[in-house]
Amino acid sequence: MNFLYWTTIVFCRHKVAMLALLLTASLSLSSPTMAATVKNVTANNGVVTITFDDVVHKASVFTLAGPNRIALDIEGVENLGVLNRNTVPDDVVIRSVRMGQYDPTTARVVFDLDKPGIVTNGEFSADGRSFRLNVRSALIDEFESSLGKGRKIFNPPAKFRSAPPKRDYASRARIKKSAKNKNNPRIYGPNNNNLPLVVIDAGHGGHDPGAISPHGGQREKDITLAIAKKIRDKLAATGRIRVALTRENDKFLVLQDRFGIARKIGADLFISIHADSAGSHQANGGTVYTLSEVASDREAQKLASRENKADIINGINLGGADDNVSSILIDLTQRETMNVSADFAKILLREAKPNMRLRSNSHRFASFVVLKAPDTPSILFETGYLTNERDVKFLSTAAGQSKIADSITKAAQAHFARRLANR
Ligand code: ZN
């Protein structure tokens, strides 16, 4: 992740404090198109003003909790510039301001809040060269309800608006693909880097068979691989989505390598396929899991520790993130990634419902190592129970596998259509 260029500015009230430059890696982007630079950020009595040296494409703002902050993304900014040292927030709600290059064409400004705060209004100036945001303190209820509301989007006046930055998919893939690596997986589907890329991860493999069915000995690692290949074929056949697999044969991969592959090739979505087992042969149906440090229930927690065992067996340090990623960005990005993952989980369950059996309460949360890529929306799909006779039949036949693949394909199409529309 070599585009991380993170500037942290900590302001103390009434006094110019510290300007720490956290240079995670050099920002070596050359682009033929002109792009704006952020010139200045001020925060004063609930009015935040950001000025640019050129027109930008758009701004969007959203709220995050724990710690409370407001994040503002400005598209069409390729350089952060040097911030004005006279900038001093004298603000009742905002404690400090940070800024980073979120992706090659988006700057993210983060306002750390002293107390719960919400955005009441936002507006570009008539010439599009500055953006004003109004923030006020809020009751905890108000703040919490703002968390689930997604982004507020603001457009500069049409005459003073830059063209949309090149597709995020393309720029991310271009940037992340820096290190040429022969071990990169093959990418299937249309040969067009502008299209979204999905990585399908067939759970288990090699010396780790995963669950084994008491009704015929089918092994989870074989079933997940067969399902993954079906999904690959159907996604590629849409002509709109590119797809890669973490493994294409009976090979063992540590959990970090699985999401590591997705990050390395700039995946837009990561889907890990599994099949569950339970003491009771009655338990049946699929469940979609997304990442949370707090498991939604004890069963989810137990499942996560079972699935995470593959790494413990191999003595691998669990869940260690890349050293070259700043913890600030992980913190920020991971929370947003978790929201996107949860959105995809909902769409997937909607699409899967007519195709297969699902458990009641079929979206659950737990701390799966394989879902810990900070910047790749990820889900883990337990497609059914190998301990249930009907589920095994469904999961190990081409007809059942096709239905799962259809569900994921439809969900992925809906997901990417929505992501593009929200940009
Ligand atoms: Zn599994």
Short mmCIF file of C-alpha atoms and ligand atoms in Angstrom, two decimals:
data_model
loop_
_atom_site.label_atom_id
_atom_site.label_comp_id
_atom_site.label_asym_id
_atom_site.label_seq_id
_atom_site.Cartn_x
_atom_site.Cartn_y
_atom_site.Cartn_z
CA MET A 1 0.00 0.00 0.00
CA ASN A 2 2.39 2.61 -1.17
CA PHE A 3 -0.03 5.46 -1.66
CA LEU A 4 -0.36 6.14 2.02
CA TYR A 5 0.86 9.57 2.58
CA TRP A 6 -0.45 10.62 5.90
CA THR A 7 -0.10 13.99 7.43
CA THR A 8 -1.11 14.43 11.00
CA ILE A 9 -1.69 17.86 12.30
CA VAL A 10 -2.46 18.22 15.92
CA PHE A 11 -3.75 21.57 16.94
CA CYS A 12 -3.82 22.75 20.49
CA ARG A 13 -6.29 25.44 21.20
CA HIS A 14 -5.02 29.01 20.85
CA LYS A 15 -1.57 27.94 20.00
CA VAL A 16 0.08 26.53 16.98
CA ALA A 17 1.23 23.18 18.12
CA MET A 18 2.80 20.41 16.28
CA LEU A 19 2.97 19.45 12.72
CA ALA A 20 3.91 15.86 12.52
CA LEU A 21 4.54 14.37 9.18
CA LEU A 22 3.92 10.73 9.07
CA LEU A 23 5.35 9.57 5.84
CA THR A 24 4.41 5.98 5.44
CA ALA A 25 5.70 5.80 1.93
CA SER A 26 6.44 8.22 -0.80
CA LEU A 27 3.61 9.45 -2.92
CA SER A 28 4.99 9.01 -6.35
CA LEU A 29 2.02 9.58 -8.55
CA SER A 30 2.26 11.15 -11.89
CA SER A 31 -0.97 11.93 -13.58
CA PRO A 32 -1.56 13.66 -16.86
CA THR A 33 -4.63 15.43 -15.49
CA MET A 34 -4.43 18.51 -13.34
CA ALA A 35 -5.70 18.03 -9.85
CA ALA A 36 -6.24 20.27 -6.93
CA THR A 37 -4.14 20.67 -3.82
CA VAL A 38 -5.60 21.37 -0.42
CA LYS A 39 -4.31 24.77 0.65
CA ASN A 40 -5.76 25.30 4.06
CA VAL A 41 -8.06 23.85 6.71
CA THR A 42 -9.53 25.93 9.51
CA ALA A 43 -12.07 25.13 12.22
CA ASN A 44 -13.64 27.93 14.16
CA ASN A 45 -16.78 27.89 16.27
CA GLY A 46 -18.35 25.04 14.38
CA VAL A 47 -17.41 26.32 10.93
CA VAL A 48 -14.82 24.28 9.07
CA THR A 49 -13.36 25.78 5.91
CA ILE A 50 -11.17 23.97 3.43
CA THR A 51 -9.61 25.80 0.52
CA PHE A 52 -8.13 24.40 -2.70
CA ASP A 53 -5.86 25.83 -5.37
CA ASP A 54 -8.09 24.46 -8.13
CA VAL A 55 -11.54 23.02 -8.68
CA VAL A 56 -12.40 19.62 -7.19
CA HIS A 57 -14.96 16.98 -8.12
CA LYS A 58 -17.02 16.55 -4.98
CA ALA A 59 -17.00 16.23 -1.22
CA SER A 60 -18.69 13.71 1.01
CA VAL A 61 -18.87 13.50 4.75
CA PHE A 62 -19.69 10.78 7.26
CA THR A 63 -19.51 10.20 10.99
CA LEU A 64 -17.57 7.55 12.88
CA ALA A 65 -17.69 6.51 16.53
CA GLY A 66 -15.16 5.13 19.00
CA PRO A 67 -13.38 7.57 19.00
CA ASN A 68 -15.93 10.05 17.71
CA ARG A 69 -14.94 11.79 14.51
CA ILE A 70 -16.17 13.27 11.28
CA ALA A 71 -14.46 12.29 8.05
CA LEU A 72 -14.56 14.41 4.93
CA ASP A 73 -13.48 12.97 1.58
CA ILE A 74 -12.63 15.35 -1.22
CA GLU A 75 -12.43 13.81 -4.65
CA GLY A 76 -10.22 15.36 -7.24
CA VAL A 77 -7.35 16.11 -4.88
CA GLU A 78 -4.03 14.53 -5.68
CA ASN A 79 -1.82 16.52 -3.36
CA LEU A 80 -2.17 17.54 0.20
CA GLY A 81 0.11 20.52 -0.06
CA VAL A 82 1.60 22.15 2.98
CA LEU A 83 -0.94 23.21 5.48
CA ASN A 84 -0.99 26.74 6.66
CA ARG A 85 0.76 26.85 10.00
CA ASN A 86 -1.48 29.61 11.19
CA THR A 87 -4.42 27.29 11.10
CA VAL A 88 -5.69 26.98 14.63
CA PRO A 89 -8.97 25.34 15.39
CA ASP A 90 -10.74 27.32 18.02
CA ASP A 91 -13.64 25.06 18.26
CA VAL A 92 -16.03 23.75 20.84
CA VAL A 93 -16.50 20.36 19.22
CA ILE A 94 -13.40 19.63 17.15
CA ARG A 95 -10.25 18.73 19.04
CA SER A 96 -7.83 18.09 16.19
CA VAL A 97 -7.63 17.83 12.45
CA ARG A 98 -5.78 15.19 10.46
CA MET A 99 -5.44 14.80 6.75
CA GLY A 100 -4.31 11.96 4.51
CA GLN A 101 -4.31 10.89 0.90
CA TYR A 102 -7.00 8.23 1.10
CA ASP A 103 -6.52 7.03 -2.45
CA PRO A 104 -4.69 8.57 -5.40
CA THR A 105 -7.48 11.03 -6.15
CA THR A 106 -9.16 11.52 -2.78
CA ALA A 107 -7.97 13.48 0.23
CA ARG A 108 -9.51 12.62 3.56
CA VAL A 109 -9.73 15.18 6.32
CA VAL A 110 -10.59 13.79 9.74
CA PHE A 111 -11.93 15.89 12.58
CA ASP A 112 -11.49 14.29 15.97
CA LEU A 113 -14.31 15.34 18.23
CA ASP A 114 -14.17 16.30 21.88
CA LYS A 115 -17.81 15.38 22.29
CA PRO A 116 -20.53 13.96 20.05
CA GLY A 117 -21.01 16.23 17.05
CA ILE A 118 -22.97 16.24 13.82
CA VAL A 119 -22.74 17.96 10.48
CA THR A 120 -25.64 20.34 9.98
CA ASN A 121 -24.74 21.78 6.60
CA GLY A 122 -22.07 21.90 3.93
CA GLU A 123 -21.52 24.09 0.90
CA PHE A 124 -18.98 24.90 -1.78
CA SER A 125 -18.16 28.52 -2.49
CA ALA A 126 -19.46 30.00 -5.75
CA ASP A 127 -16.09 29.46 -7.45
CA GLY A 128 -15.73 25.89 -6.12
CA ARG A 129 -12.37 26.76 -4.54
CA SER A 130 -13.46 26.33 -0.95
CA PHE A 131 -15.82 24.15 1.02
CA ARG A 132 -17.53 25.05 4.26
CA LEU A 133 -18.88 22.55 6.74
CA ASN A 134 -21.03 23.37 9.74
CA VAL A 135 -20.59 21.15 12.76
CA ARG A 136 -22.34 21.40 16.10
CA SER A 137 -22.34 19.41 19.30
CA ALA A 138 -25.12 16.87 19.56
CA LEU A 139 -26.86 14.67 22.05
CA ILE A 140 -25.56 11.13 22.08
CA ASP A 141 -28.79 9.85 20.47
CA GLU A 142 -28.52 12.32 17.62
CA PHE A 143 -24.88 11.39 17.10
CA GLU A 144 -25.61 7.69 17.11
CA SER A 145 -28.39 8.00 14.59
CA SER A 146 -26.04 9.97 12.30
CA LEU A 147 -23.65 6.98 12.29
CA GLY A 148 -25.92 4.74 10.28
CA LYS A 149 -26.84 7.37 7.71
CA GLY A 150 -23.95 6.93 5.33
CA ARG A 151 -22.39 9.79 3.44
CA LYS A 152 -23.72 13.24 2.79
CA ILE A 153 -22.59 14.32 -0.65
CA PHE A 154 -21.85 17.88 -1.76
CA ASN A 155 -21.16 19.04 -5.30
CA PRO A 156 -19.41 22.23 -6.34
CA PRO A 157 -21.27 24.50 -8.78
CA ALA A 158 -21.37 22.77 -12.17
CA LYS A 159 -19.20 25.43 -13.82
CA PHE A 160 -16.49 25.00 -11.22
CA ARG A 161 -16.35 21.27 -10.86
CA SER A 162 -13.52 19.03 -12.05
CA ALA A 163 -14.20 15.92 -14.07
CA PRO A 164 -14.70 12.77 -12.00
CA PRO A 165 -11.40 11.13 -11.10
CA LYS A 166 -10.68 7.98 -13.05
CA ARG A 167 -12.50 5.01 -11.64
CA ASP A 168 -11.44 4.05 -8.19
CA TYR A 169 -11.14 0.43 -9.25
CA ALA A 170 -8.59 1.26 -11.86
CA SER A 171 -6.49 3.59 -9.77
CA ARG A 172 -6.42 1.25 -6.82
CA ALA A 173 -5.45 -1.68 -8.96
CA ARG A 174 -2.78 0.38 -10.68
CA ILE A 175 -1.27 1.59 -7.45
CA LYS A 176 -1.42 -1.62 -5.54
CA LYS A 177 0.01 -3.68 -8.32
CA SER A 178 3.34 -1.94 -7.87
CA ALA A 179 5.40 -4.95 -6.91
CA LYS A 180 5.46 -7.31 -9.81
CA ASN A 181 4.89 -10.66 -8.32
CA LYS A 182 4.87 -13.93 -10.12
CA ASN A 183 2.77 -15.41 -7.35
CA ASN A 184 -0.18 -13.17 -8.08
CA PRO A 185 -3.21 -15.29 -8.89
CA ARG A 186 -4.67 -15.41 -12.35
CA ILE A 187 -7.44 -12.91 -12.95
CA TYR A 188 -10.48 -14.22 -14.81
CA GLY A 189 -13.17 -12.32 -16.65
CA PRO A 190 -13.00 -9.18 -18.76
CA ASN A 191 -9.55 -7.78 -19.43
CA ASN A 192 -10.38 -4.33 -18.14
CA ASN A 193 -8.82 -2.89 -15.01
CA ASN A 194 -11.67 -0.41 -14.67
CA LEU A 195 -13.99 -3.20 -13.62
CA PRO A 196 -14.29 -4.32 -10.00
CA LEU A 197 -12.26 -7.29 -8.82
CA VAL A 198 -13.62 -9.97 -6.50
CA VAL A 199 -11.39 -12.49 -4.74
CA ILE A 200 -13.00 -15.80 -3.81
CA ASP A 201 -11.29 -17.74 -1.05
CA ALA A 202 -11.97 -21.47 -0.86
CA GLY A 203 -11.63 -22.23 2.86
CA HIS A 204 -9.08 -24.76 4.16
CA GLY A 205 -6.92 -26.93 1.87
CA GLY A 206 -3.86 -29.15 1.92
CA HIS A 207 -3.30 -30.77 5.31
CA ASP A 208 -6.27 -28.86 6.72
CA PRO A 209 -9.45 -30.57 5.47
CA GLY A 210 -11.83 -28.41 7.52
CA ALA A 211 -15.05 -30.14 8.57
CA ILE A 212 -15.75 -33.70 7.39
CA SER A 213 -19.28 -34.91 6.75
CA PRO A 214 -20.55 -37.88 8.78
CA HIS A 215 -22.88 -38.63 5.83
CA GLY A 216 -20.35 -39.79 3.25
CA GLY A 217 -17.02 -38.25 4.26
CA GLN A 218 -17.15 -35.16 2.04
CA ARG A 219 -14.43 -32.75 3.08
CA GLU A 220 -14.99 -29.05 3.53
CA LYS A 221 -11.81 -28.17 1.60
CA ASP A 222 -13.08 -29.96 -1.54
CA ILE A 223 -16.58 -28.53 -1.32
CA THR A 224 -15.34 -24.97 -0.81
CA LEU A 225 -13.02 -25.28 -3.82
CA ALA A 226 -15.81 -26.58 -6.04
CA ILE A 227 -18.12 -23.76 -4.94
CA ALA A 228 -15.36 -21.16 -5.40
CA LYS A 229 -14.78 -22.29 -8.98
CA LYS A 230 -18.48 -22.13 -9.75
CA ILE A 231 -18.61 -18.59 -8.38
CA ARG A 232 -15.54 -17.65 -10.40
CA ASP A 233 -17.14 -18.89 -13.62
CA LYS A 234 -20.44 -17.13 -13.03
CA LEU A 235 -18.86 -13.84 -11.98
CA ALA A 236 -16.52 -13.86 -14.97
CA ALA A 237 -19.43 -14.66 -17.29
CA THR A 238 -21.19 -11.41 -16.35
CA GLY A 239 -18.54 -9.55 -18.34
CA ARG A 240 -18.73 -6.80 -15.69
CA ILE A 241 -16.67 -8.28 -12.87
CA ARG A 242 -13.13 -9.62 -12.68
CA VAL A 243 -12.40 -12.49 -10.33
CA ALA A 244 -9.48 -14.36 -8.82
CA LEU A 245 -9.17 -17.31 -6.44
CA THR A 246 -6.85 -17.54 -3.45
CA ARG A 247 -6.27 -21.19 -4.35
CA GLU A 248 -7.17 -23.24 -7.40
CA ASN A 249 -6.08 -26.60 -6.08
CA ASP A 250 -5.69 -28.56 -2.87
CA LYS A 251 -3.13 -26.28 -1.29
CA PHE A 252 -2.69 -25.00 2.24
CA LEU A 253 -2.65 -21.26 2.79
CA VAL A 254 -2.27 -19.42 6.07
CA LEU A 255 -5.14 -17.08 6.78
CA GLN A 256 -3.08 -13.93 6.32
CA ASP A 257 -2.01 -15.05 2.88
CA ARG A 258 -5.64 -15.39 1.90
CA PHE A 259 -6.55 -11.77 2.54
CA GLY A 260 -3.00 -10.79 1.62
CA ILE A 261 -3.66 -11.96 -1.93
CA ALA A 262 -6.82 -9.87 -2.08
CA ARG A 263 -4.98 -6.77 -0.89
CA LYS A 264 -2.00 -7.32 -3.16
CA ILE A 265 -4.07 -7.37 -6.30
CA GLY A 266 -6.34 -4.54 -5.17
CA ALA A 267 -9.55 -6.55 -4.69
CA ASP A 268 -12.78 -4.63 -4.20
CA LEU A 269 -14.48 -7.51 -2.43
CA PHE A 270 -13.25 -10.62 -0.65
CA ILE A 271 -15.50 -13.65 -0.13
CA SER A 272 -14.32 -16.60 1.94
CA ILE A 273 -16.32 -19.80 1.39
CA HIS A 274 -16.79 -22.37 4.15
CA ALA A 275 -19.13 -25.13 5.28
CA ASP A 276 -19.96 -25.61 8.91
CA SER A 277 -20.44 -28.58 11.22
CA ALA A 278 -22.47 -28.99 14.39
CA GLY A 279 -23.07 -31.59 17.07
CA SER A 280 -26.72 -31.74 16.08
CA HIS A 281 -27.48 -33.14 12.64
CA GLN A 282 -30.57 -30.94 12.58
CA ALA A 283 -28.60 -27.70 12.28
CA ASN A 284 -28.80 -26.49 8.70
CA GLY A 285 -28.62 -23.48 6.42
CA GLY A 286 -26.17 -20.79 5.48
CA THR A 287 -24.84 -17.87 7.52
CA VAL A 288 -22.92 -14.80 6.41
CA TYR A 289 -20.32 -13.45 8.80
CA THR A 290 -18.66 -10.07 8.82
CA LEU A 291 -15.87 -8.83 11.01
CA SER A 292 -16.40 -7.55 14.49
CA GLU A 293 -14.14 -7.68 17.51
CA VAL A 294 -17.24 -8.40 19.53
CA ALA A 295 -18.95 -11.59 18.43
CA SER A 296 -22.71 -11.41 18.02
CA ASP A 297 -23.18 -14.60 20.06
CA ARG A 298 -21.22 -17.41 21.68
CA GLU A 299 -21.71 -19.72 18.77
CA ALA A 300 -20.28 -17.17 16.35
CA GLN A 301 -17.31 -16.74 18.66
CA LYS A 302 -16.71 -20.49 18.83
CA LEU A 303 -16.95 -20.80 15.07
CA ALA A 304 -14.44 -17.99 14.60
CA SER A 305 -11.96 -19.66 16.91
CA ARG A 306 -12.43 -22.94 14.99
CA GLU A 307 -11.86 -21.25 11.64
CA ASN A 308 -8.92 -19.27 13.01
CA LYS A 309 -7.23 -22.46 14.18
CA ALA A 310 -5.62 -23.09 10.82
CA ASP A 311 -3.08 -20.43 11.76
CA ILE A 312 -2.60 -21.42 15.36
CA ILE A 313 -1.65 -24.92 14.21
CA ASN A 314 1.02 -23.44 12.00
CA GLY A 315 2.42 -21.15 14.65
CA ILE A 316 1.65 -18.04 12.66
CA ASN A 317 1.16 -14.77 14.41
CA LEU A 318 -2.58 -14.17 14.28
CA GLY A 319 -3.91 -11.22 12.43
CA GLY A 320 -0.76 -9.12 12.31
CA ALA A 321 -1.24 -6.31 9.82
CA ASP A 322 1.34 -5.06 7.39
CA ASP A 323 3.92 -2.97 9.18
CA ASN A 324 3.89 -0.37 6.48
CA VAL A 325 0.29 0.57 7.05
CA SER A 326 -0.24 3.36 9.50
CA SER A 327 -2.45 2.44 12.40
CA ILE A 328 -4.42 5.63 11.93
CA LEU A 329 -5.49 4.61 8.50
CA ILE A 330 -6.34 1.09 9.56
CA ASP A 331 -8.52 2.45 12.28
CA LEU A 332 -10.37 4.75 9.93
CA THR A 333 -10.51 2.50 6.97
CA GLN A 334 -11.41 -0.64 8.85
CA ARG A 335 -14.54 0.86 10.30
CA GLU A 336 -15.76 1.99 6.93
CA THR A 337 -14.75 -1.32 5.39
CA MET A 338 -16.77 -3.10 8.05
CA ASN A 339 -19.84 -1.07 7.10
CA VAL A 340 -19.44 -1.86 3.42
CA SER A 341 -18.96 -5.54 4.29
CA ALA A 342 -22.14 -5.53 6.34
CA ASP A 343 -24.03 -3.91 3.45
CA PHE A 344 -22.82 -6.60 1.09
CA ALA A 345 -23.82 -9.30 3.59
CA LYS A 346 -27.36 -7.94 3.57
CA ILE A 347 -27.56 -7.93 -0.22
CA LEU A 348 -26.16 -11.44 -0.40
CA LEU A 349 -28.73 -12.79 2.05
CA ARG A 350 -31.51 -11.14 0.08
CA GLU A 351 -30.29 -12.78 -3.14
CA ALA A 352 -29.62 -16.14 -1.50
CA LYS A 353 -32.99 -16.43 0.18
CA PRO A 354 -34.89 -17.88 -2.81
CA ASN A 355 -31.97 -20.14 -3.74
CA MET A 356 -30.97 -21.96 -0.58
CA ARG A 357 -31.69 -22.64 3.06
CA LEU A 358 -30.47 -19.94 5.43
CA ARG A 359 -30.44 -19.88 9.17
CA SER A 360 -32.63 -17.55 11.08
CA ASN A 361 -30.45 -14.64 12.15
CA SER A 362 -28.30 -15.33 9.12
CA HIS A 363 -25.99 -12.31 9.37
CA ARG A 364 -23.64 -12.64 12.32
CA PHE A 365 -20.48 -10.98 13.50
CA ALA A 366 -17.25 -12.43 14.80
CA SER A 367 -13.52 -11.90 14.80
CA PHE A 368 -12.35 -13.99 11.87
CA VAL A 369 -8.69 -13.52 11.03
CA VAL A 370 -9.42 -14.05 7.35
CA LEU A 371 -11.68 -10.97 7.34
CA LYS A 372 -9.09 -8.60 8.78
CA ALA A 373 -7.85 -6.83 5.67
CA PRO A 374 -8.32 -3.21 6.73
CA ASP A 375 -9.22 -1.91 3.30
CA THR A 376 -11.00 -4.75 1.51
CA PRO A 377 -14.69 -5.32 2.23
CA SER A 378 -14.85 -8.97 3.25
CA ILE A 379 -17.39 -11.59 4.21
CA LEU A 380 -17.19 -15.20 5.28
CA PHE A 381 -19.99 -17.37 3.92
CA GLU A 382 -20.73 -20.55 5.84
CA THR A 383 -22.76 -22.11 3.06
CA GLY A 384 -24.41 -24.84 5.13
CA TYR A 385 -23.73 -27.77 7.46
CA LEU A 386 -21.76 -30.84 6.47
CA THR A 387 -23.39 -32.52 9.45
CA ASN A 388 -26.85 -32.08 7.93
CA GLU A 389 -27.77 -34.63 5.29
CA ARG A 390 -29.79 -32.33 3.08
CA ASP A 391 -27.19 -29.58 3.26
CA VAL A 392 -24.38 -31.96 2.27
CA LYS A 393 -26.34 -33.00 -0.81
CA PHE A 394 -26.95 -29.40 -1.74
CA LEU A 395 -23.34 -28.35 -1.18
CA SER A 396 -21.71 -31.26 -2.97
CA THR A 397 -23.83 -31.29 -6.13
CA ALA A 398 -23.38 -29.04 -9.15
CA ALA A 399 -27.00 -27.89 -8.86
CA GLY A 400 -26.56 -26.68 -5.29
CA GLN A 401 -23.19 -25.11 -6.00
CA SER A 402 -24.71 -23.24 -8.95
CA LYS A 403 -27.41 -21.79 -6.74
CA ILE A 404 -24.83 -20.48 -4.31
CA ALA A 405 -22.81 -19.04 -7.19
CA ASP A 406 -25.92 -17.39 -8.65
CA SER A 407 -26.69 -15.75 -5.33
CA ILE A 408 -23.19 -14.33 -5.01
CA THR A 409 -23.13 -13.17 -8.61
CA LYS A 410 -26.40 -11.28 -8.32
CA ALA A 411 -25.35 -9.80 -5.00
CA ALA A 412 -21.98 -8.67 -6.36
CA GLN A 413 -23.63 -7.00 -9.35
CA ALA A 414 -26.09 -5.17 -7.11
CA HIS A 415 -23.30 -4.23 -4.70
CA PHE A 416 -21.03 -2.69 -7.33
CA ALA A 417 -23.89 -0.92 -9.06
CA ARG A 418 -24.77 0.67 -5.74
CA ARG A 419 -21.16 1.59 -4.94
CA LEU A 420 -20.82 3.36 -8.27
CA ALA A 421 -24.09 5.20 -7.79
CA ASN A 422 -23.02 6.43 -4.35
CA ARG A 423 -19.74 7.85 -5.50
ZN ZN B 1 -14.27 -23.67 7.47
#
